[in-house]
């Protein structure tokens, strides 16, 4: 039977099955009386046949399952036919396989190679494919433009993998994983944060403790010699406040080491911002006090009534309160919070403190820069004032160091990644605090410890002449 005849056979058989179902289910009986006999008759409409056609399901005499799918199409398979031609131009067809419409997975396509008779022009049992072999894991198939059914094997792009053979496209790994070297498997990312278990964290922590202990030692020496002229010369209360704030600044850097939490994120930026403001405003108060004292010594000056501890305390308090207000606004508007950054580094998850509001973060830094600039300007113009224990030159140099450190901090902070961002910030805190400590106090310690004969009122008056 030809394919056309087989299709006609199935069509006629399908109509017959539908008619049979319709007459069996949808009969309507009416009773009529002709000569006293009862007859049965039924009526139906042609359009009613469609509903029965759609629900047809039966096996024909060849054993093939005949039915319609949800689109109203007849579900049938296909035969694979081997046409055998002979020298006398006659031919014969042989069924060597088929494609079934419904069967178990993996058996939709069947072919019997033994039944195939190849043309004598072929030297091999079967023709060789012009396409390449299977694409292994780590590669995906890319269609060749000049050939219809062939493809190239392209390596997966960065950040994607293929873990099966002949994948049409590579897939991305989850956010907490990254591709391995062969790009055929996703590997879990490791956590990245500055911890106390690594050499960088240990080094920075030791530096922080060391500088804080040195500052505490300096504070102890100044308290022990609190009644000497060199300690009293430039307002010893401001000196104590400056040393205490520097000691706390060194310890503030420890908040940046370890896994970020909500509490540490809230305290990191705000604490060092406020403490630094206290330290710089103490230097500003020292500078303004020295300038006013010098100006008050001129004949007829009315400035003397403004000179005193109240003015110094007012400068420190007012400058520090402004920074406190900025930090409170920051915590109210958009406070810092811990975050897992899975995008910036390919093989690591960065645990960091997000600033919340970058504008407020740079406002804190900007205000510290403003205080340092004002202090540097006042100290620079007053650096030549005659005084034995004058700190103005030391303050000027310390402010130059402070501004240099934080000017280089911004580009380094923006270019760093992962835990190195935190390391840059810790280094800036330690370097700027150590700059203030080293630039201001060693000359005084030299006189207190090594040259105590210079630490007297007579030497002060002698050298002021």
Short mmCIF file of C-alpha atoms in Angstrom, two decimals:
data_model
loop_
_atom_site.label_atom_id
_atom_site.label_comp_id
_atom_site.label_asym_id
_atom_site.label_seq_id
_atom_site.Cartn_x
_atom_site.Cartn_y
_atom_site.Cartn_z
CA UNK A 1 0.00 0.00 0.00
CA UNK A 2 1.34 3.44 -0.89
CA UNK A 3 1.53 6.29 1.59
CA UNK A 4 -1.36 8.08 -0.15
CA UNK A 5 -3.52 4.96 -0.04
CA UNK A 6 -2.69 4.42 3.61
CA UNK A 7 -3.75 8.00 4.42
CA UNK A 8 -7.06 7.56 2.54
CA UNK A 9 -7.62 4.27 4.33
CA UNK A 10 -7.11 5.93 7.74
CA UNK A 11 -9.39 8.84 6.78
CA UNK A 12 -12.25 6.57 5.73
CA UNK A 13 -11.81 4.39 8.80
CA UNK A 14 -11.79 7.49 11.05
CA UNK A 15 -15.06 8.76 9.53
CA UNK A 16 -16.61 5.34 10.01
CA UNK A 17 -15.52 5.20 13.64
CA UNK A 18 -16.90 8.71 14.27
CA UNK A 19 -20.24 7.88 12.65
CA UNK A 20 -20.47 4.73 14.69
CA UNK A 21 -19.83 6.65 17.92
CA UNK A 22 -22.30 9.36 16.99
CA UNK A 23 -25.10 6.93 16.13
CA UNK A 24 -24.41 4.92 19.28
CA UNK A 25 -24.39 7.84 21.72
CA UNK A 26 -26.47 10.64 20.18
CA UNK A 27 -29.52 8.80 18.95
CA UNK A 28 -32.89 10.45 19.36
CA UNK A 29 -35.85 8.15 19.31
CA UNK A 30 -39.31 9.03 18.11
CA UNK A 31 -42.32 6.72 18.00
CA UNK A 32 -44.63 6.68 14.98
CA UNK A 33 -47.60 4.43 14.29
CA UNK A 34 -48.13 3.05 10.81
CA UNK A 35 -50.84 0.43 10.69
CA UNK A 36 -50.48 -0.10 14.40
CA UNK A 37 -46.71 -0.89 14.21
CA UNK A 38 -44.14 0.96 16.27
CA UNK A 39 -41.05 2.20 14.36
CA UNK A 40 -37.88 3.74 15.65
CA UNK A 41 -36.26 6.63 13.79
CA UNK A 42 -33.47 9.03 14.77
CA UNK A 43 -32.28 12.39 13.52
CA UNK A 44 -28.80 14.07 13.62
CA UNK A 45 -27.00 17.03 12.04
CA UNK A 46 -23.78 16.79 9.94
CA UNK A 47 -21.92 19.34 12.10
CA UNK A 48 -22.31 17.06 15.12
CA UNK A 49 -19.77 14.69 13.58
CA UNK A 50 -16.83 17.02 14.41
CA UNK A 51 -17.07 16.49 18.13
CA UNK A 52 -16.81 12.74 17.66
CA UNK A 53 -13.90 13.07 15.24
CA UNK A 54 -11.86 14.99 17.81
CA UNK A 55 -12.36 12.26 20.41
CA UNK A 56 -11.56 9.35 18.11
CA UNK A 57 -8.89 6.95 19.37
CA UNK A 58 -8.47 3.45 17.92
CA UNK A 59 -5.96 1.04 16.40
CA UNK A 60 -6.24 0.29 12.72
CA UNK A 61 -5.63 -3.09 11.15
CA UNK A 62 -1.90 -2.34 10.90
CA UNK A 63 -1.76 -1.84 14.65
CA UNK A 64 -1.11 1.92 14.45
CA UNK A 65 -2.79 4.16 16.99
CA UNK A 66 -5.01 6.74 15.26
CA UNK A 67 -6.16 9.87 17.18
CA UNK A 68 -6.32 13.67 16.93
CA UNK A 69 -4.25 16.02 19.14
CA UNK A 70 -5.47 19.18 20.87
CA UNK A 71 -4.93 21.16 17.65
CA UNK A 72 -7.18 18.88 15.66
CA UNK A 73 -4.27 17.29 13.80
CA UNK A 74 -4.06 13.58 13.12
CA UNK A 75 -1.18 12.16 15.15
CA UNK A 76 0.72 9.70 12.97
CA UNK A 77 4.30 8.64 12.71
CA UNK A 78 6.65 8.57 9.75
CA UNK A 79 8.32 5.67 7.99
CA UNK A 80 11.96 5.81 6.92
CA UNK A 81 12.06 4.34 3.41
CA UNK A 82 15.15 3.09 1.58
CA UNK A 83 14.62 3.42 -2.16
CA UNK A 84 16.67 0.79 -3.99
CA UNK A 85 17.24 1.52 -7.68
CA UNK A 86 18.27 -1.06 -10.25
CA UNK A 87 20.20 -0.68 -13.55
CA UNK A 88 17.00 -1.12 -15.55
CA UNK A 89 15.63 2.06 -13.86
CA UNK A 90 13.21 0.07 -11.72
CA UNK A 91 13.14 0.61 -7.99
CA UNK A 92 11.99 -0.93 -4.78
CA UNK A 93 11.23 0.67 -1.45
CA UNK A 94 12.17 -0.93 1.85
CA UNK A 95 11.09 0.34 5.27
CA UNK A 96 14.21 0.57 7.41
CA UNK A 97 12.88 2.54 10.39
CA UNK A 98 10.44 5.14 11.56
CA UNK A 99 9.62 8.09 13.76
CA UNK A 100 6.78 7.30 16.13
CA UNK A 101 4.40 10.00 17.30
CA UNK A 102 4.14 8.59 20.79
CA UNK A 103 6.46 6.20 22.49
CA UNK A 104 8.75 6.06 25.47
CA UNK A 105 11.55 8.67 25.61
CA UNK A 106 14.61 7.68 23.62
CA UNK A 107 12.76 5.39 21.20
CA UNK A 108 11.01 8.00 19.02
CA UNK A 109 13.53 7.42 16.24
CA UNK A 110 14.35 3.87 15.13
CA UNK A 111 16.40 2.64 12.20
CA UNK A 112 17.74 -0.74 11.18
CA UNK A 113 21.15 -0.22 9.59
CA UNK A 114 21.26 -3.82 8.39
CA UNK A 115 18.32 -3.28 6.05
CA UNK A 116 19.87 -0.27 4.33
CA UNK A 117 21.23 -0.80 0.83
CA UNK A 118 23.63 2.00 -0.13
CA UNK A 119 24.14 3.17 -3.68
CA UNK A 120 27.22 1.71 -5.34
CA UNK A 121 28.71 5.22 -5.63
CA UNK A 122 29.37 5.16 -1.87
CA UNK A 123 32.62 3.42 -0.87
CA UNK A 124 31.68 3.25 2.80
CA UNK A 125 28.86 1.47 4.48
CA UNK A 126 27.42 4.86 5.39
CA UNK A 127 28.39 8.38 4.33
CA UNK A 128 30.72 10.35 6.56
CA UNK A 129 29.30 13.47 8.20
CA UNK A 130 30.86 16.79 7.24
CA UNK A 131 30.07 18.16 10.74
CA UNK A 132 32.37 18.05 13.74
CA UNK A 133 32.19 15.75 16.73
CA UNK A 134 30.16 16.41 19.86
CA UNK A 135 30.81 19.61 21.80
CA UNK A 136 32.16 18.65 25.20
CA UNK A 137 31.38 20.34 28.49
CA UNK A 138 32.81 23.82 28.67
CA UNK A 139 31.71 24.50 25.09
CA UNK A 140 28.44 25.32 23.38
CA UNK A 141 27.22 24.78 19.84
CA UNK A 142 27.39 27.68 17.39
CA UNK A 143 25.67 27.25 14.04
CA UNK A 144 27.74 27.57 10.89
CA UNK A 145 26.32 30.19 8.59
CA UNK A 146 27.32 28.43 5.38
CA UNK A 147 25.88 25.05 6.38
CA UNK A 148 22.31 24.25 7.39
CA UNK A 149 22.68 21.56 10.04
CA UNK A 150 26.32 21.78 11.14
CA UNK A 151 27.85 23.75 13.98
CA UNK A 152 31.11 24.81 15.60
CA UNK A 153 32.07 24.33 19.23
CA UNK A 154 32.65 27.69 20.92
CA UNK A 155 34.15 27.99 24.43
CA UNK A 156 31.81 29.39 27.05
CA UNK A 157 32.23 33.12 27.68
CA UNK A 158 33.58 34.35 31.01
CA UNK A 159 31.21 33.74 33.88
CA UNK A 160 29.28 30.90 32.17
CA UNK A 161 29.55 27.12 32.05
CA UNK A 162 28.20 24.11 30.18
CA UNK A 163 28.10 20.85 32.12
CA UNK A 164 26.61 18.67 29.38
CA UNK A 165 27.50 17.60 25.85
CA UNK A 166 26.13 19.56 22.87
CA UNK A 167 24.53 22.38 24.84
CA UNK A 168 23.01 25.08 22.66
CA UNK A 169 24.08 27.81 25.08
CA UNK A 170 26.17 28.20 28.19
CA UNK A 171 24.46 29.08 31.48
CA UNK A 172 25.46 31.45 34.27
CA UNK A 173 26.42 30.23 37.71
CA UNK A 174 24.38 31.30 40.78
CA UNK A 175 25.49 34.51 42.48
CA UNK A 176 27.35 32.63 45.23
CA UNK A 177 29.29 30.43 42.78
CA UNK A 178 31.77 30.94 39.92
CA UNK A 179 32.97 28.79 36.96
CA UNK A 180 36.00 26.56 37.41
CA UNK A 181 39.01 26.66 35.09
CA UNK A 182 37.44 24.26 32.56
CA UNK A 183 34.09 26.11 32.72
CA UNK A 184 32.15 22.89 33.17
CA UNK A 185 31.25 23.24 36.85
CA UNK A 186 30.24 25.95 39.32
CA UNK A 187 32.46 26.30 42.39
CA UNK A 188 31.29 28.02 45.61
CA UNK A 189 32.78 31.48 46.15
CA UNK A 190 34.84 32.14 49.27
CA UNK A 191 34.03 34.96 51.68
CA UNK A 192 36.26 38.03 51.44
CA UNK A 193 36.72 40.36 54.41
CA UNK A 194 39.64 41.64 56.44
CA UNK A 195 39.97 39.25 59.38
CA UNK A 196 42.29 38.80 62.33
CA UNK A 197 43.40 35.42 60.94
CA UNK A 198 45.45 36.85 58.07
CA UNK A 199 48.75 38.70 58.10
CA UNK A 200 47.29 42.00 56.85
CA UNK A 201 44.65 42.11 59.57
CA UNK A 202 47.12 41.09 62.28
CA UNK A 203 49.63 43.75 61.14
CA UNK A 204 47.07 46.55 61.13
CA UNK A 205 45.70 45.46 64.51
CA UNK A 206 49.21 45.42 66.04
CA UNK A 207 49.91 48.87 64.61
CA UNK A 208 46.67 50.15 66.08
CA UNK A 209 47.45 48.76 69.54
CA UNK A 210 51.05 49.95 69.38
CA UNK A 211 50.17 53.53 68.48
CA UNK A 212 47.42 53.65 71.10
CA UNK A 213 49.87 52.45 73.77
CA UNK A 214 52.44 55.02 72.67
CA UNK A 215 49.78 57.72 72.86
CA UNK A 216 48.75 56.54 76.31
CA UNK A 217 52.42 56.65 77.37
CA UNK A 218 52.77 60.21 76.08
CA UNK A 219 49.59 61.19 77.91
CA UNK A 220 50.99 59.68 81.12
CA UNK A 221 54.22 61.66 80.75
CA UNK A 222 52.32 64.89 80.21
CA UNK A 223 50.08 64.23 83.21
CA UNK A 224 53.15 63.48 85.36
CA UNK A 225 54.78 66.77 84.30
CA UNK A 226 51.55 68.72 84.17
CA UNK A 227 52.94 71.60 86.23
CA UNK A 228 55.96 72.23 84.03
CA UNK A 229 56.03 75.24 81.69
CA UNK A 230 56.19 73.23 78.47
CA UNK A 231 52.97 71.39 79.34
CA UNK A 232 51.20 74.50 80.57
CA UNK A 233 52.40 76.71 77.72
CA UNK A 234 49.78 75.74 75.14
CA UNK A 235 46.74 74.87 77.26
CA UNK A 236 47.38 71.48 78.81
CA UNK A 237 43.64 70.63 78.86
CA UNK A 238 43.59 70.85 75.06
CA UNK A 239 46.73 68.72 74.97
CA UNK A 240 45.06 66.07 77.12
CA UNK A 241 41.97 66.16 74.90
CA UNK A 242 44.10 65.87 71.76
CA UNK A 243 46.04 62.87 73.11
CA UNK A 244 42.87 61.10 74.29
CA UNK A 245 41.17 61.65 70.92
CA UNK A 246 44.25 60.34 69.07
CA UNK A 247 44.34 57.26 71.29
CA UNK A 248 40.66 56.57 70.52
CA UNK A 249 41.32 57.19 66.81
CA UNK A 250 43.93 54.44 66.78
CA UNK A 251 41.51 52.06 68.50
CA UNK A 252 38.70 53.01 66.08
CA UNK A 253 40.56 51.24 63.30
CA UNK A 254 39.85 47.92 65.04
CA UNK A 255 36.17 48.35 64.12
CA UNK A 256 37.15 47.86 60.48
CA UNK A 257 38.76 44.44 61.09
CA UNK A 258 36.58 41.33 61.26
CA UNK A 259 33.32 40.28 59.66
CA UNK A 260 30.97 43.26 59.26
CA UNK A 261 27.86 43.40 61.43
CA UNK A 262 25.13 45.98 61.83
CA UNK A 263 26.70 47.47 64.96
CA UNK A 264 30.21 47.79 63.55
CA UNK A 265 28.89 49.25 60.30
CA UNK A 266 27.02 51.94 62.21
CA UNK A 267 30.08 52.83 64.34
CA UNK A 268 32.89 52.59 61.79
CA UNK A 269 32.58 55.81 59.82
CA UNK A 270 30.74 57.88 62.42
CA UNK A 271 33.13 57.15 65.30
CA UNK A 272 36.34 58.05 63.51
CA UNK A 273 34.63 61.06 61.90
CA UNK A 274 33.61 62.51 65.28
CA UNK A 275 36.87 61.65 67.07
CA UNK A 276 38.98 63.11 64.27
CA UNK A 277 36.90 66.28 64.39
CA UNK A 278 37.64 66.58 68.11
CA UNK A 279 41.38 66.15 67.47
CA UNK A 280 41.51 68.71 64.65
CA UNK A 281 39.31 71.21 66.49
CA UNK A 282 41.68 70.88 69.48
CA UNK A 283 44.57 71.89 67.23
CA UNK A 284 42.47 74.75 65.83
CA UNK A 285 41.71 75.93 69.37
CA UNK A 286 45.41 75.74 70.26
CA UNK A 287 46.32 77.79 67.18
CA UNK A 288 43.66 80.43 67.74
CA UNK A 289 44.63 80.72 71.41
CA UNK A 290 48.30 81.35 70.57
CA UNK A 291 47.40 83.96 67.93
CA UNK A 292 45.05 85.79 70.29
CA UNK A 293 47.59 85.76 73.13
CA UNK A 294 50.18 87.31 70.86
CA UNK A 295 47.74 89.94 69.63
CA UNK A 296 46.56 90.70 73.19
CA UNK A 297 50.12 91.58 74.25
CA UNK A 298 50.12 94.60 71.97
CA UNK A 299 49.53 97.96 73.70
CA UNK A 300 45.91 99.09 73.78
CA UNK A 301 44.54 95.69 72.63
CA UNK A 302 41.07 94.72 73.80
CA UNK A 303 41.49 91.06 72.79
CA UNK A 304 42.76 89.92 76.17
CA UNK A 305 39.24 89.57 77.50
CA UNK A 306 38.53 86.97 74.81
CA UNK A 307 41.56 84.84 75.62
CA UNK A 308 40.94 81.99 78.03
CA UNK A 309 39.87 78.40 78.42
CA UNK A 310 36.25 79.26 77.63
CA UNK A 311 37.15 80.31 74.09
CA UNK A 312 39.21 77.15 73.51
CA UNK A 313 36.47 74.90 74.83
CA UNK A 314 33.89 76.73 72.72
CA UNK A 315 35.90 76.13 69.55
CA UNK A 316 36.33 72.42 70.28
CA UNK A 317 32.70 71.96 71.27
CA UNK A 318 31.17 73.90 68.35
CA UNK A 319 33.37 72.26 65.70
CA UNK A 320 32.70 68.78 67.11
CA UNK A 321 28.94 69.31 67.43
CA UNK A 322 28.66 70.11 63.73
CA UNK A 323 30.25 66.74 62.87
CA UNK A 324 27.96 65.00 65.37
CA UNK A 325 24.92 66.56 63.68
CA UNK A 326 26.15 65.40 60.27
CA UNK A 327 26.60 61.84 61.57
CA UNK A 328 23.14 61.83 63.20
CA UNK A 329 21.57 62.97 59.93
CA UNK A 330 23.48 60.22 58.15
CA UNK A 331 22.21 57.54 60.51
CA UNK A 332 18.67 58.90 60.21
CA UNK A 333 18.53 59.30 56.42
CA UNK A 334 20.45 56.24 55.17
CA UNK A 335 22.57 54.44 57.81
CA UNK A 336 25.40 52.08 56.81
CA UNK A 337 24.51 48.38 56.70
CA UNK A 338 26.33 45.08 56.10
CA UNK A 339 26.10 43.77 52.55
CA UNK A 340 27.28 40.78 50.50
CA UNK A 341 28.80 41.97 47.22
CA UNK A 342 28.76 39.12 44.66
CA UNK A 343 29.50 41.21 41.57
CA UNK A 344 32.75 43.11 42.07
CA UNK A 345 34.98 40.01 42.33
CA UNK A 346 34.62 36.86 40.22
CA UNK A 347 35.72 34.21 42.72
CA UNK A 348 34.87 35.84 46.05
CA UNK A 349 31.89 37.24 47.94
CA UNK A 350 32.89 40.53 49.51
CA UNK A 351 31.41 41.13 52.96
CA UNK A 352 31.38 44.89 53.39
CA UNK A 353 29.67 47.80 55.07
CA UNK A 354 27.69 49.75 52.53
CA UNK A 355 27.79 53.47 53.29
CA UNK A 356 24.04 53.76 52.82
CA UNK A 357 24.41 57.32 51.60
CA UNK A 358 27.63 58.08 49.74
CA UNK A 359 26.78 61.79 49.92
CA UNK A 360 26.72 61.77 53.73
CA UNK A 361 29.94 59.73 53.84
CA UNK A 362 31.76 62.33 51.78
CA UNK A 363 30.14 65.08 53.86
CA UNK A 364 31.86 63.62 56.94
CA UNK A 365 35.20 63.48 55.10
CA UNK A 366 34.62 66.91 53.59
CA UNK A 367 33.97 68.50 56.97
CA UNK A 368 37.17 66.99 58.38
CA UNK A 369 39.00 68.37 55.35
CA UNK A 370 37.44 71.77 55.94
CA UNK A 371 38.56 71.82 59.60
CA UNK A 372 42.06 70.71 58.60
CA UNK A 373 42.23 73.42 55.91
CA UNK A 374 41.15 76.15 58.34
CA UNK A 375 43.62 74.94 60.96
CA UNK A 376 46.43 74.77 58.41
CA UNK A 377 45.66 78.27 57.09
CA UNK A 378 45.60 79.87 60.55
CA UNK A 379 48.73 78.00 61.65
CA UNK A 380 50.59 78.86 58.44
CA UNK A 381 50.11 82.61 58.83
CA UNK A 382 51.01 82.44 62.53
CA UNK A 383 54.04 80.14 62.20
CA UNK A 384 56.57 82.94 62.81
CA UNK A 385 55.20 84.10 66.15
CA UNK A 386 58.04 84.29 68.71
CA UNK A 387 57.52 81.83 71.53
CA UNK A 388 59.80 79.31 73.17
CA UNK A 389 57.24 76.52 73.29
CA UNK A 390 55.29 77.66 70.24
CA UNK A 391 53.41 74.73 68.63
CA UNK A 392 52.27 76.64 65.53
CA UNK A 393 55.05 75.36 63.25
CA UNK A 394 54.45 71.80 64.44
CA UNK A 395 50.71 72.15 63.89
CA UNK A 396 51.31 73.54 60.39
CA UNK A 397 53.46 70.57 59.45
CA UNK A 398 51.05 68.06 61.03
CA UNK A 399 48.15 69.53 59.04
CA UNK A 400 50.17 69.18 55.84
CA UNK A 401 50.67 65.50 56.63
CA UNK A 402 46.99 65.08 57.51
CA UNK A 403 45.76 66.71 54.28
CA UNK A 404 48.25 64.72 52.18
CA UNK A 405 47.07 61.41 53.64
CA UNK A 406 43.37 62.07 53.12
CA UNK A 407 43.90 63.62 49.66
CA UNK A 408 45.47 60.35 48.52
CA UNK A 409 42.81 58.34 50.34
CA UNK A 410 39.94 59.16 47.96
CA UNK A 411 41.51 57.82 44.71
CA UNK A 412 42.95 54.81 46.55
CA UNK A 413 39.55 54.10 48.14
CA UNK A 414 37.73 54.29 44.80
CA UNK A 415 40.22 52.03 42.98
CA UNK A 416 40.52 49.32 45.66
CA UNK A 417 38.38 46.16 45.79
CA UNK A 418 37.26 43.77 48.51
CA UNK A 419 39.11 43.81 51.80
CA UNK A 420 41.71 46.20 50.38
CA UNK A 421 39.10 48.99 50.60
CA UNK A 422 39.00 48.48 54.37
CA UNK A 423 42.80 48.23 54.52
CA UNK A 424 43.12 51.58 52.72
CA UNK A 425 40.74 53.21 55.19
CA UNK A 426 42.55 51.74 58.23
CA UNK A 427 45.91 52.86 56.85
CA UNK A 428 44.58 56.39 56.33
CA UNK A 429 43.29 56.54 59.90
CA UNK A 430 46.56 55.23 61.36
CA UNK A 431 48.77 57.38 59.11
CA UNK A 432 46.90 60.63 59.76
CA UNK A 433 46.67 60.01 63.53
CA UNK A 434 50.33 59.00 63.71
CA UNK A 435 51.20 62.14 61.71
CA UNK A 436 49.59 64.34 64.33
CA UNK A 437 51.26 62.44 67.16
CA UNK A 438 54.75 62.37 65.61
CA UNK A 439 54.76 65.93 64.29
CA UNK A 440 53.62 67.66 67.49
CA UNK A 441 54.84 65.79 70.58
CA UNK A 442 58.44 64.51 70.07
CA UNK A 443 60.04 67.97 70.51
CA UNK A 444 58.20 68.39 73.82
CA UNK A 445 59.10 64.88 74.95
CA UNK A 446 62.73 65.58 74.12
CA UNK A 447 62.76 68.58 76.49
CA UNK A 448 60.73 66.83 79.23
CA UNK A 449 62.78 63.62 79.26
CA UNK A 450 66.24 64.45 77.92
CA UNK A 451 66.61 68.20 78.57
CA UNK A 452 64.67 68.91 81.75
CA UNK A 453 66.87 71.96 82.44
CA UNK A 454 65.13 73.72 79.52
CA UNK A 455 61.69 72.99 80.97
CA UNK A 456 61.65 75.96 83.36
CA UNK A 457 60.09 79.40 83.56
CA UNK A 458 63.49 81.11 83.56
CA UNK A 459 64.43 79.43 80.27
CA UNK A 460 61.04 80.37 78.86
CA UNK A 461 61.50 84.05 79.71
CA UNK A 462 65.15 83.99 78.61
CA UNK A 463 64.44 82.58 75.18
CA UNK A 464 61.46 84.89 74.61
CA UNK A 465 63.67 87.96 74.86
#
